[in-house]
Backbone as ProteinMPNN parsed JSONL, in Angstrom:
{"seq_chain_A": "MLLLVALAGLSHEEIASALGIPYGTVGSRLNRARKKLRKALGGTNPMEGEHG", "coords_chain_A": {"N_chain_A": [[0.809, -1.176, 0.0], [1.972, 1.209, 0.722], [3.676, 1.573, -1.432], [1.86, 2.007, -3.483], [0.988, 4.535, -2.875], [3.397, 6.053, -2.668], [4.92, 5.482, -5.028], [3.137, 5.067, -7.197], [1.425, 7.122, -6.834], [-1.247, 7.085, -6.089], [-4.471, 7.985, -4.789], [-6.106, 7.749, -1.565], [-8.714, 6.942, -2.001], [-8.544, 5.819, -4.57], [-6.844, 3.658, -4.051], [-8.393, 2.174, -2.256], [-10.477, 1.418, -3.945], [-9.054, -0.074, -5.896], [-8.058, -2.193, -4.37], [-10.292, -3.22, -3.241], [-11.206, -2.606, -0.66], [-12.463, -0.927, 2.311], [-12.472, 2.693, 2.405], [-11.612, 3.911, 4.824], [-10.02, 1.907, 5.888], [-7.76, 1.992, 4.333], [-6.383, 4.339, 5.152], [-5.863, 3.631, 7.809], [-4.219, 1.35, 7.55], [-2.086, 2.445, 6.122], [-1.088, 4.27, 7.985], [-0.223, 2.505, 9.983], [1.742, 1.11, 8.544], [3.559, 3.17, 7.986], [4.444, 3.781, 10.578], [5.77, 1.388, 11.239], [7.785, 1.393, 9.306], [9.152, 3.739, 9.984], [10.122, 2.982, 12.498], [11.814, 0.886, 11.725], [13.724, 2.354, 10.448], [15.124, 3.385, 12.478], [13.747, 5.22, 13.977], [13.856, 7.635, 12.753], [12.967, 10.314, 10.517], [13.226, 10.379, 7.193], [12.482, 12.504, 5.621], [12.865, 14.778, 6.99], [15.283, 17.17, 8.132], [18.501, 18.306, 6.929], [18.569, 19.735, 3.711], [20.235, 19.696, 0.709]], "CA_chain_A": [[0.0, 0.0, 0.0], [2.892, 2.353, 0.7], [4.171, 1.736, -2.801], [0.786, 2.585, -4.292], [0.97, 5.973, -2.589], [4.689, 6.685, -2.939], [5.407, 5.331, -6.399], [2.074, 5.205, -8.185], [0.744, 8.388, -6.601], [-2.684, 6.887, -5.976], [-5.147, 8.548, -3.619], [-6.691, 6.731, -0.685], [-9.925, 6.457, -2.676], [-8.113, 4.944, -5.668], [-6.303, 2.431, -3.458], [-9.534, 1.425, -1.734], [-11.164, 0.827, -5.091], [-8.185, -1.069, -6.527], [-7.881, -3.353, -3.498], [-11.595, -3.681, -2.787], [-11.307, -2.455, 0.794], [-13.051, 0.366, 2.679], [-11.616, 3.88, 2.394], [-11.017, 4.09, 6.152], [-8.999, 0.877, 6.087], [-6.545, 2.447, 3.645], [-5.693, 5.253, 6.056], [-5.411, 2.881, 8.981], [-3.084, 0.497, 7.163], [-0.958, 3.308, 5.765], [-0.54, 4.786, 9.236], [0.49, 1.391, 10.609], [2.934, 0.834, 7.738], [4.504, 4.275, 8.197], [5.031, 3.608, 11.91], [6.717, 0.272, 11.157], [8.916, 1.836, 8.5], [9.895, 4.709, 10.796], [10.827, 2.208, 13.516], [12.879, 0.151, 11.04], [14.744, 3.341, 10.093], [15.735, 3.882, 13.703], [12.962, 6.299, 14.554], [14.109, 8.889, 12.054], [12.135, 10.642, 9.374], [14.147, 10.79, 6.133], [12.0, 13.703, 4.975], [13.29, 15.906, 7.801], [16.726, 17.376, 8.198], [19.116, 19.215, 5.974], [18.419, 19.48, 2.281], [21.243, 20.519, 0.07]], "C_chain_A": [[0.864, 1.256, 0.0], [3.407, 2.62, -0.712], [3.109, 2.351, -3.709], [0.693, 4.091, -4.084], [2.26, 6.617, -3.084], [5.105, 6.624, -4.4], [4.338, 5.555, -7.459], [1.29, 6.501, -8.016], [-0.767, 8.263, -6.491], [-3.229, 7.541, -4.712], [-5.687, 7.412, -2.769], [-7.921, 6.113, -1.349], [-9.567, 5.494, -3.802], [-7.58, 3.615, -5.154], [-7.439, 1.559, -2.936], [-10.271, 0.715, -2.862], [-10.346, -0.297, -5.717], [-8.077, -2.342, -5.699], [-9.196, -3.919, -2.975], [-11.751, -3.652, -1.276], [-11.92, -1.093, 1.101], [-12.008, 1.493, 2.711], [-10.891, 4.06, 3.726], [-9.908, 3.095, 6.443], [-7.686, 1.292, 5.445], [-5.74, 3.35, 4.57], [-5.103, 4.545, 7.259], [-4.178, 2.05, 8.654], [-1.862, 1.322, 6.777], [-0.293, 3.863, 7.018], [0.295, 3.717, 9.933], [1.795, 1.102, 9.858], [3.993, 1.914, 7.926], [5.198, 4.157, 9.544], [6.074, 2.497, 11.903], [7.97, 0.672, 10.385], [9.792, 2.813, 9.279], [10.715, 3.997, 11.867], [12.009, 1.462, 12.898], [14.033, 1.081, 10.647], [15.395, 3.959, 11.331], [15.016, 5.06, 14.31], [13.182, 7.635, 13.892], [13.116, 9.08, 10.918], [13.06, 11.14, 8.282], [13.737, 12.059, 5.416], [12.375, 14.957, 5.76], [14.796, 16.037, 7.775], [17.2, 18.327, 7.129], [18.847, 18.77, 4.551], [19.472, 20.319, 1.569], [22.089, 19.829, -0.84]], "O_chain_A": [[0.527, 2.249, -0.646], [3.55, 3.772, -1.122], [3.432, 3.132, -4.604], [0.358, 4.833, -5.008], [2.229, 7.601, -3.823], [5.591, 7.613, -4.949], [4.603, 6.161, -8.498], [0.579, 6.931, -8.924], [-1.492, 9.219, -6.765], [-2.538, 7.637, -3.698], [-5.721, 6.259, -3.198], [-8.138, 4.904, -1.265], [-10.22, 4.464, -3.968], [-7.833, 2.568, -5.749], [-7.447, 0.346, -3.151], [-10.64, -0.453, -2.736], [-10.887, -1.357, -6.033], [-8.012, -3.441, -6.249], [-9.214, -4.974, -2.341], [-12.349, -4.55, -0.683], [-11.901, -0.2, 0.254], [-10.833, 1.27, 3.002], [-9.691, 4.332, 3.75], [-8.962, 3.407, 7.166], [-6.614, 0.974, 5.961], [-4.54, 3.143, 4.748], [-3.978, 4.827, 7.673], [-3.204, 2.054, 9.406], [-0.731, 0.937, 7.074], [0.934, 3.919, 7.098], [1.392, 3.997, 10.417], [2.832, 0.877, 10.481], [5.183, 1.613, 8.016], [6.4, 4.402, 9.65], [7.143, 2.645, 12.495], [9.084, 0.324, 10.775], [11.02, 2.726, 9.241], [11.865, 4.359, 12.118], [13.088, 1.413, 13.489], [15.177, 0.644, 10.528], [16.13, 4.941, 11.23], [15.605, 5.823, 15.076], [12.745, 8.664, 14.407], [12.51, 8.126, 10.43], [13.632, 12.221, 8.417], [14.535, 12.64, 4.681], [12.223, 16.072, 5.26], [15.499, 15.089, 7.427], [16.419, 19.05, 6.51], [18.892, 17.582, 4.233], [19.58, 21.522, 1.81], [22.979, 20.435, -1.436]]}, "name": "protein", "num_of_chains": 1, "seq": "MLLLVALAGLSHEEIASALGIPYGTVGSRLNRARKKLRKALGGTNPMEGEHG"}
């Protein structure tokens, strides 16, 4: 689901339709996946910090 958002640029509504799941489930699963990914990265957010 993260890949559908990050790489395919699909909206929550598009993902729900493509996977045949409720709209609310998409947000819930994405939130859970982001938390797991953040933990796997050592609690850091790669989108924050210095850009240059």
